[in-house]
Each structure stands twice: as C-alpha cells, then as structure tokens.
C-alpha cells in the first residue's frame, strides 16, 4: 500500500499579519471623536451607520482601511485622530475610573459636562490615577498609546507630589526616600525629596506604584494626611480645582516626551 508524500508544513500566520488591522466600528467612531463609544453603539444598533454603503448594525463590525463610513448619510472620518491631552485639576472625593467603567462618583462626572462639542465626542482615558481623597493634576487623552507611554516606569516621567504629614518632617527622616528604599512590592527608585516645612514634604517619583508616596512616607514614620499632585513631566498644574484645559502640541511633545498624532490647538475652555 502506497502513501502519498506529506506536504511540508508551512507556518500558520495570523489573519492580519503584515496588514493594517481594521478597527471595530464603535471604537473607530469614538476614537475619531464622532461619538463617545456608548453613543456610537446605540447609533450603530439603530441602523444609522453604514460602511461602504451597507448598514452595519454590529458595534464590533470591522472597518477596513480606507472604508467610507457614514452616519445618517453623512461621511465621517474614522482614521487615527490627532492626539488630544487634557490637564484636569482633580478635586477630592471623586474616583479615577477608566473610560469604560461606571462613572457614578468619578472624575468623568466632573470633566465630561465641561467639554465643548469638538472634544465631547472622543473616548477619554485617564493617564494614571489619583486616590479618591487625593487632589491635583490628572491628565486625560484620547490616545491609548500615550497612556502606556506616560505610565510606563521605563519612560521615567517625573511626577511631583506635595504631602501634608501628621508627624514632624526633617531631612534626616526623609533620607531613606532619597537613597531608595524597599517596599512590600520591591525596591523603589530614589526619589527627589524636599522638606518644605515640618508638616509638608515634596516628593518627585519616576515610577508610579499603588499608593507609593503614602507608603514611602509611612515607612519613615510620616503618615500622610493629604496628598496633592503638582506636576507630571513638564506639565504644571495651573488651573482652578475642578476645571480643565487642552494641552498644545509643544506641551505634549516636550512636557510628556511624546510625539502625538496630528496637531492639537492649545487653549483654555471657554
């Protein structure tokens, strides 16, 4: 009995390897600033959106590169939108949640109603977090790659905090933070520390672990009473509590060390 020779096996390639991967429809509309993603899903299911002339009722429908997408018969851009970054002065008592999480009691309830129409359609992602009781500078962006860049410890983007502490602070007590100390989740990088007064300590980190400033100060007998973030990279907090402003291209490029997509117009909200 003869056997046919087996054909040499060829490696299996992923479907989109070597090609530009299509985005899914609801996210493409949100990334382009046409709708927030939840509104995009509603519009799609209502039959208001077409891809290359055909009604698409599935939010996860792929959008091939170069496809013509229309909403209510009008063409809309679905390419990669320009990078937008917002600086927001977070008040105490609100949570920093992700874009898709429930927004009750979160920064989104404070931020989103303020956005003008040209910014309201984007899906906004918080760049890192601040604890519910912490205040200060919190950045938001429509570019998820910027989130990864700014929060990666490899980027070494400095974040400057001011802590009000219960005990008496002095240089000798905070010296372990400057040398680099070991926390319960491993060694921490040396921090820049300035004692502003006996109950106020400025700490600048180039990494951002959970409750890191509080844990570092607590480890040297300086429990934190209140924590405020003054700066991220070269972006300084310069707006009233609860308000935002749109960063300009140069601020994003130089202050955050990030080359964004396209051009953003600097300015403040009306």
mmCIF file with all atom_site columns, C-alpha atoms in Angstrom, residues 168-268:
data_model
loop_
_atom_site.group_PDB
_atom_site.id
_atom_site.type_symbol
_atom_site.label_atom_id
_atom_site.label_alt_id
_atom_site.label_comp_id
_atom_site.label_asym_id
_atom_site.label_entity_id
_atom_site.label_seq_id
_atom_site.pdbx_PDB_ins_code
_atom_site.Cartn_x
_atom_site.Cartn_y
_atom_site.Cartn_z
_atom_site.occupancy
_atom_site.B_iso_or_equiv
_atom_site.pdbx_formal_charge
_atom_site.auth_seq_id
_atom_site.auth_comp_id
_atom_site.auth_asym_id
_atom_site.auth_atom_id
_atom_site.pdbx_PDB_model_num
ATOM 1   C CA . UNK A 1 168 ? 7.353   66.214 62.093 1.00 0.00 ? 168 UNK A CA 1
ATOM 2   C CA . UNK A 1 169 ? 9.396   66.006 58.907 1.00 0.00 ? 169 UNK A CA 1
ATOM 3   C CA . UNK A 1 170 ? 13.093  66.784 58.586 1.00 0.00 ? 170 UNK A CA 1
ATOM 4   C CA . UNK A 1 171 ? 15.910  65.865 56.205 1.00 0.00 ? 171 UNK A CA 1
ATOM 5   C CA . UNK A 1 172 ? 17.186  63.009 58.334 1.00 0.00 ? 172 UNK A CA 1
ATOM 6   C CA . UNK A 1 173 ? 13.770  61.335 58.396 1.00 0.00 ? 173 UNK A CA 1
ATOM 7   C CA . UNK A 1 174 ? 13.223  61.500 54.624 1.00 0.00 ? 174 UNK A CA 1
ATOM 8   C CA . UNK A 1 175 ? 16.775  60.450 53.691 1.00 0.00 ? 175 UNK A CA 1
ATOM 9   C CA . UNK A 1 176 ? 15.756  56.796 53.044 1.00 0.00 ? 176 UNK A CA 1
ATOM 10  C CA . UNK A 1 177 ? 13.442  58.012 50.262 1.00 0.00 ? 177 UNK A CA 1
ATOM 11  C CA . UNK A 1 178 ? 16.350  59.798 48.604 1.00 0.00 ? 178 UNK A CA 1
ATOM 12  C CA . UNK A 1 179 ? 18.610  56.766 48.797 1.00 0.00 ? 179 UNK A CA 1
ATOM 13  C CA . UNK A 1 180 ? 15.984  54.341 47.535 1.00 0.00 ? 180 UNK A CA 1
ATOM 14  C CA . UNK A 1 181 ? 14.034  52.081 49.841 1.00 0.00 ? 181 UNK A CA 1
ATOM 15  C CA . UNK A 1 182 ? 12.417  48.675 49.690 1.00 0.00 ? 182 UNK A CA 1
ATOM 16  C CA . UNK A 1 183 ? 8.637   48.472 49.870 1.00 0.00 ? 183 UNK A CA 1
ATOM 17  C CA . UNK A 1 184 ? 6.494   45.365 50.216 1.00 0.00 ? 184 UNK A CA 1
ATOM 18  C CA . UNK A 1 185 ? 6.334   45.102 46.398 1.00 0.00 ? 185 UNK A CA 1
ATOM 19  C CA . UNK A 1 186 ? 10.066  45.515 45.842 1.00 0.00 ? 186 UNK A CA 1
ATOM 20  C CA . UNK A 1 187 ? 12.771  48.183 45.692 1.00 0.00 ? 187 UNK A CA 1
ATOM 21  C CA . UNK A 1 188 ? 11.698  51.759 44.957 1.00 0.00 ? 188 UNK A CA 1
ATOM 22  C CA . UNK A 1 189 ? 13.830  54.115 42.935 1.00 0.00 ? 189 UNK A CA 1
ATOM 23  C CA . UNK A 1 190 ? 15.494  57.026 44.729 1.00 0.00 ? 190 UNK A CA 1
ATOM 24  C CA . UNK A 1 191 ? 13.093  59.955 44.921 1.00 0.00 ? 191 UNK A CA 1
ATOM 25  C CA . UNK A 1 192 ? 13.767  63.666 44.925 1.00 0.00 ? 192 UNK A CA 1
ATOM 26  C CA . UNK A 1 193 ? 12.530  64.926 48.296 1.00 0.00 ? 193 UNK A CA 1
ATOM 27  C CA . UNK A 1 194 ? 12.270  68.495 49.616 1.00 0.00 ? 194 UNK A CA 1
ATOM 28  C CA . UNK A 1 195 ? 11.077  69.273 53.142 1.00 0.00 ? 195 UNK A CA 1
ATOM 29  C CA . UNK A 1 196 ? 9.060   72.457 52.676 1.00 0.00 ? 196 UNK A CA 1
ATOM 30  C CA . UNK A 1 197 ? 8.187   72.737 56.351 1.00 0.00 ? 197 UNK A CA 1
ATOM 31  C CA . UNK A 1 198 ? 7.817   70.375 59.287 1.00 0.00 ? 198 UNK A CA 1
ATOM 32  C CA . UNK A 1 199 ? 4.461   69.089 58.038 1.00 0.00 ? 199 UNK A CA 1
ATOM 33  C CA . UNK A 1 200 ? 4.885   69.472 54.254 1.00 0.00 ? 200 UNK A CA 1
ATOM 34  C CA . UNK A 1 201 ? 7.046   67.207 52.078 1.00 0.00 ? 201 UNK A CA 1
ATOM 35  C CA . UNK A 1 202 ? 7.558   67.425 48.313 1.00 0.00 ? 202 UNK A CA 1
ATOM 36  C CA . UNK A 1 203 ? 8.252   64.063 46.638 1.00 0.00 ? 203 UNK A CA 1
ATOM 37  C CA . UNK A 1 204 ? 9.120   63.528 42.964 1.00 0.00 ? 204 UNK A CA 1
ATOM 38  C CA . UNK A 1 205 ? 8.934   59.980 41.597 1.00 0.00 ? 205 UNK A CA 1
ATOM 39  C CA . UNK A 1 206 ? 9.881   58.452 38.240 1.00 0.00 ? 206 UNK A CA 1
ATOM 40  C CA . UNK A 1 207 ? 7.606   55.456 38.745 1.00 0.00 ? 207 UNK A CA 1
ATOM 41  C CA . UNK A 1 208 ? 4.040   55.206 39.944 1.00 0.00 ? 208 UNK A CA 1
ATOM 42  C CA . UNK A 1 209 ? 3.002   52.266 42.058 1.00 0.00 ? 209 UNK A CA 1
ATOM 43  C CA . UNK A 1 210 ? -0.184  51.911 44.039 1.00 0.00 ? 210 UNK A CA 1
ATOM 44  C CA . UNK A 1 211 ? -0.191  54.399 46.963 1.00 0.00 ? 211 UNK A CA 1
ATOM 45  C CA . UNK A 1 212 ? 3.572   54.748 46.533 1.00 0.00 ? 212 UNK A CA 1
ATOM 46  C CA . UNK A 1 213 ? 4.065   58.199 48.085 1.00 0.00 ? 213 UNK A CA 1
ATOM 47  C CA . UNK A 1 214 ? 1.871   57.313 51.054 1.00 0.00 ? 214 UNK A CA 1
ATOM 48  C CA . UNK A 1 215 ? 3.683   54.017 51.591 1.00 0.00 ? 215 UNK A CA 1
ATOM 49  C CA . UNK A 1 216 ? 7.148   55.560 51.341 1.00 0.00 ? 216 UNK A CA 1
ATOM 50  C CA . UNK A 1 217 ? 6.386   58.331 53.796 1.00 0.00 ? 217 UNK A CA 1
ATOM 51  C CA . UNK A 1 218 ? 4.530   55.960 56.091 1.00 0.00 ? 218 UNK A CA 1
ATOM 52  C CA . UNK A 1 219 ? 7.598   53.698 56.180 1.00 0.00 ? 219 UNK A CA 1
ATOM 53  C CA . UNK A 1 220 ? 9.690   56.509 57.713 1.00 0.00 ? 220 UNK A CA 1
ATOM 54  C CA . UNK A 1 221 ? 7.067   57.490 60.283 1.00 0.00 ? 221 UNK A CA 1
ATOM 55  C CA . UNK A 1 222 ? 5.390   60.288 58.321 1.00 0.00 ? 222 UNK A CA 1
ATOM 56  C CA . UNK A 1 223 ? 1.786   59.170 57.722 1.00 0.00 ? 223 UNK A CA 1
ATOM 57  C CA . UNK A 1 224 ? 0.127   61.241 55.013 1.00 0.00 ? 224 UNK A CA 1
ATOM 58  C CA . UNK A 1 225 ? -2.805  63.454 55.894 1.00 0.00 ? 225 UNK A CA 1
ATOM 59  C CA . UNK A 1 226 ? -3.390  64.897 52.399 1.00 0.00 ? 226 UNK A CA 1
ATOM 60  C CA . UNK A 1 227 ? -1.755  64.350 49.004 1.00 0.00 ? 227 UNK A CA 1
ATOM 61  C CA . UNK A 1 228 ? -1.678  66.735 46.040 1.00 0.00 ? 228 UNK A CA 1
ATOM 62  C CA . UNK A 1 229 ? -0.016  66.273 42.621 1.00 0.00 ? 229 UNK A CA 1
ATOM 63  C CA . UNK A 1 230 ? 1.559   69.441 41.255 1.00 0.00 ? 230 UNK A CA 1
ATOM 64  C CA . UNK A 1 231 ? 3.158   68.230 38.012 1.00 0.00 ? 231 UNK A CA 1
ATOM 65  C CA . UNK A 1 232 ? 3.519   65.358 35.536 1.00 0.00 ? 232 UNK A CA 1
ATOM 66  C CA . UNK A 1 233 ? 6.644   65.612 33.412 1.00 0.00 ? 233 UNK A CA 1
ATOM 67  C CA . UNK A 1 234 ? 6.909   69.233 32.359 1.00 0.00 ? 234 UNK A CA 1
ATOM 68  C CA . UNK A 1 235 ? 3.174   69.881 32.765 1.00 0.00 ? 235 UNK A CA 1
ATOM 69  C CA . UNK A 1 236 ? 2.479   72.059 35.804 1.00 0.00 ? 236 UNK A CA 1
ATOM 70  C CA . UNK A 1 237 ? -0.928  72.385 37.437 1.00 0.00 ? 237 UNK A CA 1
ATOM 71  C CA . UNK A 1 238 ? -2.076  75.917 36.588 1.00 0.00 ? 238 UNK A CA 1
ATOM 72  C CA . UNK A 1 239 ? -5.888  75.824 36.612 1.00 0.00 ? 239 UNK A CA 1
ATOM 73  C CA . UNK A 1 240 ? -8.559  76.087 39.336 1.00 0.00 ? 240 UNK A CA 1
ATOM 74  C CA . UNK A 1 241 ? -9.874  72.964 41.047 1.00 0.00 ? 241 UNK A CA 1
ATOM 75  C CA . UNK A 1 242 ? -12.482 71.097 39.017 1.00 0.00 ? 242 UNK A CA 1
ATOM 76  C CA . UNK A 1 243 ? -11.528 72.713 35.683 1.00 0.00 ? 243 UNK A CA 1
ATOM 77  C CA . UNK A 1 244 ? -9.522  71.559 32.653 1.00 0.00 ? 244 UNK A CA 1
ATOM 78  C CA . UNK A 1 245 ? -7.501  72.900 29.764 1.00 0.00 ? 245 UNK A CA 1
ATOM 79  C CA . UNK A 1 246 ? -6.399  71.421 26.442 1.00 0.00 ? 246 UNK A CA 1
ATOM 80  C CA . UNK A 1 247 ? -2.638  70.992 26.113 1.00 0.00 ? 247 UNK A CA 1
ATOM 81  C CA . UNK A 1 248 ? -0.857  72.198 22.996 1.00 0.00 ? 248 UNK A CA 1
ATOM 82  C CA . UNK A 1 249 ? 1.371   70.164 20.694 1.00 0.00 ? 249 UNK A CA 1
ATOM 83  C CA . UNK A 1 250 ? 4.579   71.523 22.166 1.00 0.00 ? 250 UNK A CA 1
ATOM 84  C CA . UNK A 1 251 ? 3.473   70.767 25.721 1.00 0.00 ? 251 UNK A CA 1
ATOM 85  C CA . UNK A 1 252 ? 2.725   67.169 24.759 1.00 0.00 ? 252 UNK A CA 1
ATOM 86  C CA . UNK A 1 253 ? 5.966   66.766 22.840 1.00 0.00 ? 253 UNK A CA 1
ATOM 87  C CA . UNK A 1 254 ? 8.294   68.446 25.336 1.00 0.00 ? 254 UNK A CA 1
ATOM 88  C CA . UNK A 1 255 ? 6.408   68.122 28.617 1.00 0.00 ? 255 UNK A CA 1
ATOM 89  C CA . UNK A 1 256 ? 5.370   64.484 28.163 1.00 0.00 ? 256 UNK A CA 1
ATOM 90  C CA . UNK A 1 257 ? 8.162   63.427 25.759 1.00 0.00 ? 257 UNK A CA 1
ATOM 91  C CA . UNK A 1 258 ? 5.583   62.145 23.312 1.00 0.00 ? 258 UNK A CA 1
ATOM 92  C CA . UNK A 1 259 ? 5.143   62.731 19.592 1.00 0.00 ? 259 UNK A CA 1
ATOM 93  C CA . UNK A 1 260 ? 1.395   62.860 19.204 1.00 0.00 ? 260 UNK A CA 1
ATOM 94  C CA . UNK A 1 261 ? -0.668  62.251 16.074 1.00 0.00 ? 261 UNK A CA 1
ATOM 95  C CA . UNK A 1 262 ? -1.552  65.407 14.147 1.00 0.00 ? 262 UNK A CA 1
ATOM 96  C CA . UNK A 1 263 ? -1.836  68.884 15.618 1.00 0.00 ? 263 UNK A CA 1
ATOM 97  C CA . UNK A 1 264 ? -3.818  69.981 18.636 1.00 0.00 ? 264 UNK A CA 1
ATOM 98  C CA . UNK A 1 265 ? -4.808  73.553 19.199 1.00 0.00 ? 265 UNK A CA 1
ATOM 99  C CA . UNK A 1 266 ? -3.649  74.926 22.544 1.00 0.00 ? 266 UNK A CA 1
ATOM 100 C CA . UNK A 1 267 ? -6.091  76.831 24.645 1.00 0.00 ? 267 UNK A CA 1
ATOM 101 C CA . UNK A 1 268 ? -8.342  77.007 27.617 1.00 0.00 ? 268 UNK A CA 1
#
